[in-house]
Amino acid sequence: MRTGTWVTASAHIITAVIGSGVLSLAWAIAQLGWVAGPATLIIFSLITLFTSTLLADAYRHPDPVTGQRNYTYMDAVRAHLGGLKVRFCGVAQYSNLVGVTVGYTITASISMEMVRGSKCFHGKDKCHASTTLDMVVFGCIQLILCQVPNFHNLSRLSILAAVMSLTYSLIGLGLSIVKVASAKLNEGGETRTTSATVSEAQRLWRIFQAIGDIAFAYAYSTVLIEIQDTLKSSPAENKTMKRASLVGISTTTIFYLLCGCVGYAAFGEDAPGDLLSGTGFNHPVWLLNVANVCVAIHLIGAYQVFAQPIFSFVETSCRQRWPEVKFVSTDHQITIPFLGGMSFHVNWFRVVWRSAYVAVTTVLAMVLPFFNVFLGLIGAVSFWPLTVYFPIEMYIARAKIPKFSVSWMCLQALSFVCLLISLIAAAGSVEGLVQSLKTYHPFKNEA
């Protein structure tokens, strides 16, 4: 039963988009500057909104209103394009989804550690802390939530997560405004600081990485078709999804501009990679703890939004390949005693497979706890194929736009420019990852 509306779809989008990426936007704008930073945010939002509109029409084929449903992104590509592009889409989409779940495990553990060690982080003395325990706790929570059968059962969790994301964004924005106002009052209006000397080469790499961070901040095309599949069919799903995309992207862009620009005004070139980390604000500790709790709760829900398509793909593929294997295809009803005969269905393959997935992503997060760099790499790799290339190619195929026509050339030019941006951002993120690996010792993270 599809019961979703533009409200639930908007909640899914906000949960997916206003994620950990918002915390790195002050740093990203600090690398790009006052003009290029906000301009880049707006450009990425417009591109994402345009291609999301194209992608919403790909949910059904051949007609966007009455055609046959495509339940996943890969199904849409298979129906409109076919061939090797289906496999390319699968590799791009599911590797991105895995990367996002790893990234959210990293981010949630940082926030959890900030709360657990708040006296140490926000005090004058240095301290040593490891996020390993927090990643294990986060993983244990996901072991339970990952047994939610499918995307259709996540509406309430997404709404809660969306509220949490707006809450910690507002807290970060409020603290930045207070810092700017305090600096102007005490220092005659000058709030910009100067960081340690950075070479021109390093500055260029950071600019590339910042572009990747902004690309990641708008990455929800990977789950757009899956979100649209939760919508009821009246009004038409593509119409509802376009409205939800407009609401979701407009809301997030406003928050991004406010948090990024005000955060940059507060910290200048020393803007931290994570606005709510120990290198950002120090007081009030209780409010920072509230914000970091909201981050952790939000990412608990966001993890599920990005993991459910992976779960569905693997389980559907296995049922189709081994329909006779009861371990894979059979659900078992379990009755809970002393609760009035309440029962639920368990599929043992789902239990084993999803638990193994959570365990693997948790271990990967322990090995690669580099916040900005990891987000930038995920955003750079996935932005072009999933947000730009496939929506444009499916639109060209569906609308039967002739080659070398004005419309075709304009769409291909947009796709090519976005490809260059993705390559540049990926190069910056890889360089940052290499530099981080040179100085990192696993399980001995110093705060």
CSV table of C-alpha atoms in Angstrom, one decimal:
chain,number,residue,atom,x,y,z
A,1,MET,CA,0.0,0.0,0.0
A,2,ARG,CA,1.4,3.3,-1.1
A,3,THR,CA,0.2,6.1,1.3
A,4,GLY,CA,2.9,8.7,0.9
A,5,THR,CA,2.2,12.4,0.3
A,6,TRP,CA,4.3,15.4,-0.6
A,7,VAL,CA,4.7,15.9,3.1
A,8,THR,CA,6.3,12.5,3.8
A,9,ALA,CA,8.3,12.7,0.6
A,10,SER,CA,9.6,16.2,1.6
A,11,ALA,CA,10.6,14.7,5.0
A,12,HIS,CA,12.5,11.9,3.3
A,13,ILE,CA,14.3,14.4,1.1
A,14,ILE,CA,15.2,16.7,4.0
A,15,THR,CA,16.4,13.7,6.0
A,16,ALA,CA,18.5,12.6,3.1
A,17,VAL,CA,19.8,16.1,2.1
A,18,ILE,CA,20.2,18.0,5.3
A,19,GLY,CA,22.7,15.5,6.6
A,20,SER,CA,26.2,15.6,7.9
A,21,GLY,CA,27.1,17.7,4.8
A,22,VAL,CA,25.6,20.9,6.4
A,23,LEU,CA,28.2,20.8,9.1
A,24,SER,CA,31.0,21.1,6.6
A,25,LEU,CA,29.6,24.0,4.6
A,26,ALA,CA,31.2,26.8,6.6
A,27,TRP,CA,34.6,25.1,5.9
A,28,ALA,CA,33.6,24.7,2.2
A,29,ILE,CA,32.6,28.4,1.8
A,30,ALA,CA,35.8,29.4,3.6
A,31,GLN,CA,37.8,27.7,0.8
A,32,LEU,CA,35.8,29.3,-2.0
A,33,GLY,CA,35.2,32.8,-0.6
A,34,TRP,CA,32.2,35.1,-0.2
A,35,VAL,CA,31.3,35.2,-3.9
A,36,ALA,CA,32.1,31.8,-5.2
A,37,GLY,CA,30.9,29.9,-2.1
A,38,PRO,CA,27.3,31.0,-2.0
A,39,ALA,CA,27.2,31.0,-5.9
A,40,THR,CA,28.3,27.4,-5.9
A,41,LEU,CA,25.6,26.4,-3.4
A,42,ILE,CA,22.9,28.1,-5.5
A,43,ILE,CA,24.2,26.6,-8.7
A,44,PHE,CA,24.2,23.1,-7.3
A,45,SER,CA,20.7,23.5,-5.9
A,46,LEU,CA,19.3,24.6,-9.3
A,47,ILE,CA,21.0,21.8,-11.1
A,48,THR,CA,19.7,19.3,-8.5
A,49,LEU,CA,16.2,20.7,-8.7
A,50,PHE,CA,16.2,20.6,-12.6
A,51,THR,CA,17.5,17.0,-12.8
A,52,SER,CA,15.2,15.9,-10.0
A,53,THR,CA,12.3,17.1,-12.1
A,54,LEU,CA,13.5,15.0,-15.0
A,55,LEU,CA,14.1,12.0,-12.8
A,56,ALA,CA,10.6,12.2,-11.3
A,57,ASP,CA,9.2,11.7,-14.8
A,58,ALA,CA,11.2,8.5,-15.2
A,59,TYR,CA,9.4,6.7,-12.4
A,60,ARG,CA,6.9,5.4,-14.9
A,61,HIS,CA,7.6,4.2,-18.5
A,62,PRO,CA,6.8,5.0,-21.2
A,63,ASP,CA,4.2,7.6,-20.0
A,64,PRO,CA,5.2,9.5,-16.8
A,65,VAL,CA,1.6,9.3,-15.5
A,66,THR,CA,0.1,6.1,-16.7
A,67,GLY,CA,3.1,4.0,-17.6
A,68,GLN,CA,4.5,0.9,-15.8
A,69,ARG,CA,6.2,1.6,-12.4
A,70,ASN,CA,9.9,1.5,-12.0
A,71,TYR,CA,10.6,0.5,-8.4
A,72,THR,CA,14.3,1.5,-8.2
A,73,TYR,CA,16.7,3.8,-10.0
A,74,MET,CA,18.2,0.8,-11.9
A,75,ASP,CA,14.7,-0.2,-13.0
A,76,ALA,CA,14.2,3.3,-14.5
A,77,VAL,CA,17.5,3.2,-16.3
A,78,ARG,CA,16.7,-0.3,-17.6
A,79,ALA,CA,13.3,0.8,-18.9
A,80,HIS,CA,14.5,4.0,-20.6
A,81,LEU,CA,18.1,3.2,-21.7
A,82,GLY,CA,19.0,-0.5,-21.2
A,83,GLY,CA,22.3,-2.1,-22.0
A,84,LEU,CA,25.5,-1.6,-20.1
A,85,LYS,CA,24.2,1.7,-18.7
A,86,VAL,CA,22.1,-0.4,-16.2
A,87,ARG,CA,25.2,-1.9,-14.7
A,88,PHE,CA,27.0,1.4,-14.7
A,89,CYS,CA,24.0,2.9,-12.8
A,90,GLY,CA,24.0,0.0,-10.3
A,91,VAL,CA,27.7,0.4,-9.5
A,92,ALA,CA,27.4,4.1,-9.2
A,93,GLN,CA,24.2,4.1,-7.1
A,94,TYR,CA,25.0,1.3,-4.6
A,95,SER,CA,28.6,2.2,-4.1
A,96,ASN,CA,27.4,5.7,-3.3
A,97,LEU,CA,24.8,4.4,-0.9
A,98,VAL,CA,27.4,2.2,0.9
A,99,GLY,CA,29.7,5.2,1.1
A,100,VAL,CA,27.0,7.4,2.6
A,101,THR,CA,26.1,4.9,5.3
A,102,VAL,CA,29.8,4.7,6.2
A,103,GLY,CA,30.0,8.5,6.2
A,104,TYR,CA,27.0,8.8,8.5
A,105,THR,CA,28.4,6.2,10.9
A,106,ILE,CA,31.6,8.4,11.1
A,107,THR,CA,29.6,11.6,11.6
A,108,ALA,CA,27.2,10.2,14.2
A,109,SER,CA,30.1,8.7,16.2
A,110,ILE,CA,31.8,12.1,16.3
A,111,SER,CA,28.7,13.7,17.7
A,112,MET,CA,28.1,11.0,20.2
A,113,GLU,CA,31.7,11.3,21.4
A,114,MET,CA,31.3,15.1,21.7
A,115,VAL,CA,28.4,14.5,24.1
A,116,ARG,CA,30.1,11.7,26.0
A,117,GLY,CA,33.3,13.7,26.5
A,118,SER,CA,31.9,17.2,26.5
A,119,LYS,CA,33.8,18.3,29.6
A,120,CYS,CA,37.0,17.3,28.0
A,121,PHE,CA,36.3,18.6,24.5
A,122,HIS,CA,35.1,22.0,25.6
A,123,GLY,CA,37.6,22.5,28.4
A,124,LYS,CA,41.1,24.0,28.2
A,125,ASP,CA,43.0,20.8,28.6
A,126,LYS,CA,43.7,18.5,25.7
A,127,CYS,CA,42.3,15.1,25.8
A,128,HIS,CA,42.6,11.8,23.9
A,129,ALA,CA,39.4,10.1,22.8
A,130,SER,CA,38.4,7.4,20.4
A,131,THR,CA,35.1,7.2,18.5
A,132,THR,CA,35.4,3.4,18.2
A,133,LEU,CA,33.0,2.7,21.0
A,134,ASP,CA,30.5,5.2,19.7
A,135,MET,CA,30.6,3.6,16.2
A,136,VAL,CA,29.9,0.2,17.9
A,137,VAL,CA,26.9,1.8,19.7
A,138,PHE,CA,25.6,3.3,16.5
A,139,GLY,CA,26.0,0.0,14.8
A,140,CYS,CA,24.1,-1.8,17.5
A,141,ILE,CA,21.2,0.6,17.1
A,142,GLN,CA,21.2,0.0,13.3
A,143,LEU,CA,21.2,-3.7,13.9
A,144,ILE,CA,17.7,-3.3,15.3
A,145,LEU,CA,16.4,-0.6,12.9
A,146,CYS,CA,17.7,-2.4,9.8
A,147,GLN,CA,15.0,-5.1,10.4
A,148,VAL,CA,12.3,-2.5,9.3
A,149,PRO,CA,11.0,-4.4,6.3
A,150,ASN,CA,11.2,-1.6,3.6
A,151,PHE,CA,11.1,2.0,2.7
A,152,HIS,CA,7.3,2.3,3.2
A,153,ASN,CA,7.7,1.8,7.0
A,154,LEU,CA,10.2,4.7,7.4
A,155,SER,CA,7.9,7.7,7.2
A,156,ARG,CA,7.7,8.4,11.0
A,157,LEU,CA,11.4,7.8,11.4
A,158,SER,CA,12.1,10.2,8.5
A,159,ILE,CA,9.9,12.9,10.0
A,160,LEU,CA,11.7,12.6,13.3
A,161,ALA,CA,15.1,12.7,11.6
A,162,ALA,CA,14.0,15.8,9.5
A,163,VAL,CA,13.0,17.6,12.7
A,164,MET,CA,16.3,16.8,14.3
A,165,SER,CA,18.3,18.0,11.2
A,166,LEU,CA,16.5,21.3,11.3
A,167,THR,CA,17.1,21.6,15.0
A,168,TYR,CA,20.8,21.2,15.0
A,169,SER,CA,21.1,23.4,11.9
A,170,LEU,CA,19.3,26.1,13.7
A,171,ILE,CA,21.5,25.7,16.8
A,172,GLY,CA,24.6,25.9,14.6
A,173,LEU,CA,23.2,29.0,12.9
A,174,GLY,CA,22.3,30.6,16.2
A,175,LEU,CA,25.7,30.0,17.8
A,176,SER,CA,27.4,31.4,14.6
A,177,ILE,CA,25.2,34.6,14.8
A,178,VAL,CA,26.1,35.1,18.5
A,179,LYS,CA,29.8,34.6,17.7
A,180,VAL,CA,29.6,37.2,14.8
A,181,ALA,CA,27.7,39.7,17.0
A,182,SER,CA,30.2,39.2,19.9
A,183,ALA,CA,33.2,39.7,17.6
A,184,LYS,CA,31.7,42.9,16.1
A,185,LEU,CA,31.0,44.2,19.6
A,186,ASN,CA,34.4,43.4,21.1
A,187,GLU,CA,36.7,43.9,18.0
A,188,GLY,CA,35.1,46.8,16.2
A,189,GLY,CA,33.3,44.7,13.6
A,190,GLU,CA,36.2,42.4,12.4
A,191,THR,CA,35.3,38.7,12.6
A,192,ARG,CA,37.5,37.2,10.0
A,193,THR,CA,40.5,35.2,11.2
A,194,THR,CA,43.6,34.1,9.4
A,195,SER,CA,44.7,30.5,9.4
A,196,ALA,CA,48.2,29.1,9.3
A,197,THR,CA,50.1,29.6,6.0
A,198,VAL,CA,48.8,27.4,3.3
A,199,SER,CA,50.6,26.9,0.0
A,200,GLU,CA,48.9,27.8,-3.3
A,201,ALA,CA,48.8,24.1,-4.2
A,202,GLN,CA,47.2,23.1,-0.9
A,203,ARG,CA,44.6,25.9,-1.3
A,204,LEU,CA,43.7,24.7,-4.8
A,205,TRP,CA,43.3,21.1,-3.5
A,206,ARG,CA,41.0,22.4,-0.7
A,207,ILE,CA,38.9,24.3,-3.2
A,208,PHE,CA,38.4,21.1,-5.2
A,209,GLN,CA,37.5,19.3,-2.0
A,210,ALA,CA,35.1,22.0,-1.0
A,211,ILE,CA,33.3,21.6,-4.3
A,212,GLY,CA,32.9,17.9,-3.5
A,213,ASP,CA,31.5,18.7,-0.1
A,214,ILE,CA,28.8,20.9,-1.6
A,215,ALA,CA,28.0,18.3,-4.2
A,216,PHE,CA,27.6,15.7,-1.4
A,217,ALA,CA,25.3,18.2,0.4
A,218,TYR,CA,22.7,17.8,-2.4
A,219,ALA,CA,23.1,14.1,-2.9
A,220,TYR,CA,19.6,12.5,-2.8
A,221,SER,CA,19.1,11.4,-6.4
A,222,THR,CA,20.3,8.0,-5.4
A,223,VAL,CA,17.1,7.4,-3.4
A,224,LEU,CA,14.6,9.7,-5.4
A,225,ILE,CA,12.9,6.8,-7.3
A,226,GLU,CA,12.6,4.8,-4.1
A,227,ILE,CA,11.1,7.8,-2.3
A,228,GLN,CA,8.7,8.3,-5.2
A,229,ASP,CA,7.6,4.6,-5.0
A,230,THR,CA,6.1,5.3,-1.5
A,231,LEU,CA,3.6,7.9,-3.0
A,232,LYS,CA,0.0,7.2,-3.6
A,233,SER,CA,-1.0,7.5,-7.2
A,234,SER,CA,-3.5,10.3,-6.9
A,235,PRO,CA,-2.4,12.9,-7.7
A,236,ALA,CA,0.1,11.6,-10.1
A,237,GLU,CA,3.4,10.5,-8.4
A,238,ASN,CA,5.6,12.7,-10.7
A,239,LYS,CA,3.6,15.8,-9.8
A,240,THR,CA,3.7,15.1,-6.1
A,241,MET,CA,7.5,14.3,-6.3
A,242,LYS,CA,8.2,17.5,-8.1
A,243,ARG,CA,6.4,19.5,-5.4
A,244,ALA,CA,8.3,17.6,-2.7
A,245,SER,CA,11.6,18.2,-4.5
A,246,LEU,CA,10.9,21.9,-4.7
A,247,VAL,CA,10.0,22.1,-1.0
A,248,GLY,CA,12.9,19.9,0.1
A,249,ILE,CA,15.6,21.6,-2.0
A,250,SER,CA,14.4,25.1,-1.3
A,251,THR,CA,14.3,24.4,2.5
A,252,THR,CA,17.8,22.9,2.5
A,253,THR,CA,19.3,25.6,0.3
A,254,ILE,CA,18.1,28.3,2.7
A,255,PHE,CA,19.6,26.5,5.6
A,256,TYR,CA,22.8,25.8,3.7
A,257,LEU,CA,23.3,29.5,2.8
A,258,LEU,CA,22.6,30.6,6.3
A,259,CYS,CA,24.7,28.0,8.1
A,260,GLY,CA,27.6,28.2,5.6
A,261,CYS,CA,27.8,32.0,5.3
A,262,VAL,CA,27.2,32.8,8.9
A,263,GLY,CA,29.6,30.0,10.0
A,264,TYR,CA,32.2,31.5,7.6
A,265,ALA,CA,31.6,35.0,9.0
A,266,ALA,CA,32.1,33.6,12.6
A,267,PHE,CA,35.3,31.6,12.0
A,268,GLY,CA,36.8,33.1,8.8
A,269,GLU,CA,39.4,30.9,7.2
A,270,ASP,CA,39.7,28.9,10.4
A,271,ALA,CA,36.1,27.5,9.9
A,272,PRO,CA,36.1,23.9,11.2
A,273,GLY,CA,35.3,20.9,9.0
A,274,ASP,CA,32.5,20.0,11.4
A,275,LEU,CA,30.7,23.1,12.8
A,276,LEU,CA,29.7,21.5,16.0
A,277,SER,CA,33.0,19.8,16.7
A,278,GLY,CA,35.4,20.6,19.5
A,279,THR,CA,37.3,22.9,17.2
A,280,GLY,CA,34.2,25.0,16.6
A,281,PHE,CA,32.1,26.3,19.5
A,282,ASN,CA,33.0,25.8,23.1
A,283,HIS,CA,30.0,27.2,24.9
A,284,PRO,CA,27.2,26.8,26.0
A,285,VAL,CA,28.1,23.1,26.5
A,286,TRP,CA,24.5,22.0,27.2
A,287,LEU,CA,23.3,23.5,23.9
A,288,LEU,CA,26.2,21.9,22.0
A,289,ASN,CA,25.2,18.6,23.6
A,290,VAL,CA,21.6,19.0,22.5
A,291,ALA,CA,22.8,19.8,18.9
A,292,ASN,CA,25.1,16.8,18.8
A,293,VAL,CA,22.3,14.5,20.2
A,294,CYS,CA,20.1,15.8,17.4
A,295,VAL,CA,22.8,15.0,14.8
A,296,ALA,CA,23.1,11.5,16.1
A,297,ILE,CA,19.3,10.9,16.1
A,298,HIS,CA,19.0,12.4,12.6
A,299,LEU,CA,21.8,10.2,11.2
A,300,ILE,CA,20.2,7.1,12.8
A,301,GLY,CA,17.2,7.8,10.5
A,302,ALA,CA,19.2,9.0,7.5
A,303,TYR,CA,21.3,5.8,7.6
A,304,GLN,CA,18.1,3.8,7.1
A,305,VAL,CA,16.9,6.0,4.2
A,306,PHE,CA,20.1,5.3,2.3
A,307,ALA,CA,20.5,1.6,3.4
A,308,GLN,CA,16.9,0.5,2.5
A,309,PRO,CA,17.5,0.6,-1.3
A,310,ILE,CA,20.6,-1.6,-0.8
A,311,PHE,CA,18.7,-4.1,1.4
A,312,SER,CA,15.8,-4.2,-1.1
A,313,PHE,CA,18.1,-4.7,-4.1
A,314,VAL,CA,20.1,-7.6,-2.6
A,315,GLU,CA,17.0,-9.4,-1.2
A,316,THR,CA,15.0,-9.1,-4.3
A,317,SER,CA,17.9,-10.4,-6.4
A,318,CYS,CA,18.4,-13.3,-4.1
A,319,ARG,CA,14.7,-14.2,-4.1
A,320,GLN,CA,14.6,-14.1,-7.9
A,321,ARG,CA,17.7,-16.3,-8.2
A,322,TRP,CA,16.9,-18.8,-5.5
A,323,PRO,CA,13.1,-18.9,-5.1
A,324,GLU,CA,13.1,-22.5,-3.9
A,325,VAL,CA,15.5,-21.8,-1.0
A,326,LYS,CA,13.3,-21.3,2.1
A,327,PHE,CA,16.0,-19.6,4.0
A,328,VAL,CA,15.9,-16.8,1.5
A,329,SER,CA,12.2,-16.7,0.5
A,330,THR,CA,10.2,-17.7,3.6
A,331,ASP,CA,8.9,-15.4,6.3
A,332,HIS,CA,8.3,-16.9,9.8
A,333,GLN,CA,5.6,-15.5,12.0
A,334,ILE,CA,6.7,-15.1,15.6
A,335,THR,CA,4.2,-14.3,18.4
A,336,ILE,CA,5.3,-12.2,21.3
A,337,PRO,CA,4.0,-13.7,24.6
A,338,PHE,CA,2.1,-11.5,27.2
A,339,LEU,CA,1.3,-8.9,24.6
A,340,GLY,CA,-2.1,-9.9,23.5
A,341,GLY,CA,-0.9,-12.3,20.8
A,342,MET,CA,1.0,-9.5,18.9
A,343,SER,CA,3.2,-11.1,16.2
A,344,PHE,CA,5.6,-10.1,13.5
A,345,HIS,CA,7.3,-11.7,10.6
A,346,VAL,CA,11.0,-12.7,10.4
A,347,ASN,CA,13.0,-13.6,7.4
A,348,TRP,CA,16.2,-15.2,8.5
A,349,PHE,CA,18.1,-14.3,5.4
A,350,ARG,CA,17.1,-10.6,6.0
A,351,VAL,CA,18.3,-10.9,9.6
A,352,VAL,CA,21.7,-12.3,8.7
A,353,TRP,CA,22.4,-10.2,5.6
A,354,ARG,CA,21.4,-6.9,7.0
A,355,SER,CA,23.2,-7.5,10.3
A,356,ALA,CA,26.4,-8.4,8.3
A,357,TYR,CA,26.0,-5.2,6.2
A,358,VAL,CA,25.8,-3.0,9.4
A,359,ALA,CA,28.8,-4.8,10.8
A,360,VAL,CA,30.9,-4.2,7.6
A,361,THR,CA,30.0,-0.5,7.4
A,362,THR,CA,30.8,0.0,11.0
A,363,VAL,CA,34.3,-1.5,10.6
A,364,LEU,CA,34.9,0.6,7.5
A,365,ALA,CA,34.0,3.7,9.5
A,366,MET,CA,36.5,2.8,12.2
A,367,VAL,CA,39.2,2.6,9.5
A,368,LEU,CA,38.4,5.8,7.7
A,369,PRO,CA,37.3,8.5,10.2
A,370,PHE,CA,38.0,11.5,8.0
A,371,PHE,CA,34.9,13.7,8.0
A,372,ASN,CA,35.4,16.4,5.2
A,373,VAL,CA,37.5,14.3,2.9
A,374,PHE,CA,35.2,11.3,2.9
A,375,LEU,CA,32.1,13.4,2.3
A,376,GLY,CA,33.8,15.2,-0.5
A,377,LEU,CA,34.9,12.0,-2.2
A,378,ILE,CA,31.4,10.5,-2.0
A,379,GLY,CA,29.8,13.6,-3.4
A,380,ALA,CA,32.3,14.0,-6.2
A,381,VAL,CA,32.0,10.4,-7.4
A,382,SER,CA,28.2,10.2,-7.3
A,383,PHE,CA,27.2,13.7,-8.4
A,384,TRP,CA,27.7,13.5,-12.2
A,385,PRO,CA,26.3,10.0,-13.0
A,386,LEU,CA,23.4,9.9,-10.6
A,387,THR,CA,22.3,13.5,-10.3
A,388,VAL,CA,23.0,14.7,-13.8
A,389,TYR,CA,23.9,12.1,-16.5
A,390,PHE,CA,21.2,9.5,-16.1
A,391,PRO,CA,18.3,11.9,-15.6
A,392,ILE,CA,19.3,13.8,-18.7
A,393,GLU,CA,19.9,10.7,-20.8
A,394,MET,CA,16.5,9.2,-19.8
A,395,TYR,CA,14.8,12.5,-20.6
A,396,ILE,CA,16.4,12.6,-24.0
A,397,ALA,CA,15.3,9.0,-24.7
A,398,ARG,CA,11.8,9.5,-23.4
A,399,ALA,CA,11.3,12.9,-25.3
A,400,LYS,CA,13.0,11.5,-28.4
A,401,ILE,CA,15.1,14.6,-28.7
A,402,PRO,CA,17.2,14.4,-31.9
A,403,LYS,CA,21.0,14.5,-31.8
A,404,PHE,CA,22.7,17.8,-32.3
A,405,SER,CA,19.5,19.8,-31.9
A,406,VAL,CA,19.6,22.9,-29.7
A,407,SER,CA,18.0,21.1,-26.8
A,408,TRP,CA,20.3,18.1,-27.1
A,409,MET,CA,23.4,20.2,-27.2
A,410,CYS,CA,22.4,22.3,-24.2
A,411,LEU,CA,21.6,19.2,-22.1
A,412,GLN,CA,24.9,17.5,-23.2
A,413,ALA,CA,26.8,20.7,-22.4
A,414,LEU,CA,25.3,20.7,-18.9
A,415,SER,CA,26.2,17.1,-18.4
A,416,PHE,CA,29.8,17.7,-19.6
A,417,VAL,CA,30.4,20.7,-17.3
A,418,CYS,CA,29.1,18.6,-14.3
A,419,LEU,CA,31.4,15.8,-15.3
A,420,LEU,CA,34.4,18.2,-15.2
A,421,ILE,CA,33.3,19.4,-11.8
A,422,SER,CA,33.0,15.9,-10.5
A,423,LEU,CA,36.5,15.0,-11.7
A,424,ILE,CA,38.0,18.1,-10.1
A,425,ALA,CA,36.2,17.5,-6.8
A,426,ALA,CA,37.2,13.8,-6.8
A,427,ALA,CA,40.9,14.8,-7.3
A,428,GLY,CA,40.8,17.2,-4.4
A,429,SER,CA,39.2,14.6,-2.1
A,430,VAL,CA,41.6,11.9,-3.0
A,431,GLU,CA,44.5,14.2,-2.3
A,432,GLY,CA,43.0,15.1,1.0
A,433,LEU,CA,42.4,11.4,1.9
A,434,VAL,CA,46.1,10.6,1.1
A,435,GLN,CA,47.3,13.4,3.3
A,436,SER,CA,45.0,12.2,6.1
A,437,LEU,CA,46.2,8.6,5.8
A,438,LYS,CA,49.8,9.7,6.2
A,439,THR,CA,49.2,11.0,9.7
A,440,TYR,CA,46.4,8.8,11.0
A,441,HIS,CA,46.8,5.9,13.3
A,442,PRO,CA,43.6,3.7,13.5
A,443,PHE,CA,41.8,3.5,16.9
A,444,LYS,CA,44.0,6.3,18.4
A,445,ASN,CA,42.0,9.3,17.3
A,446,GLU,CA,43.1,12.4,19.1
A,447,ALA,CA,40.5,15.1,19.9
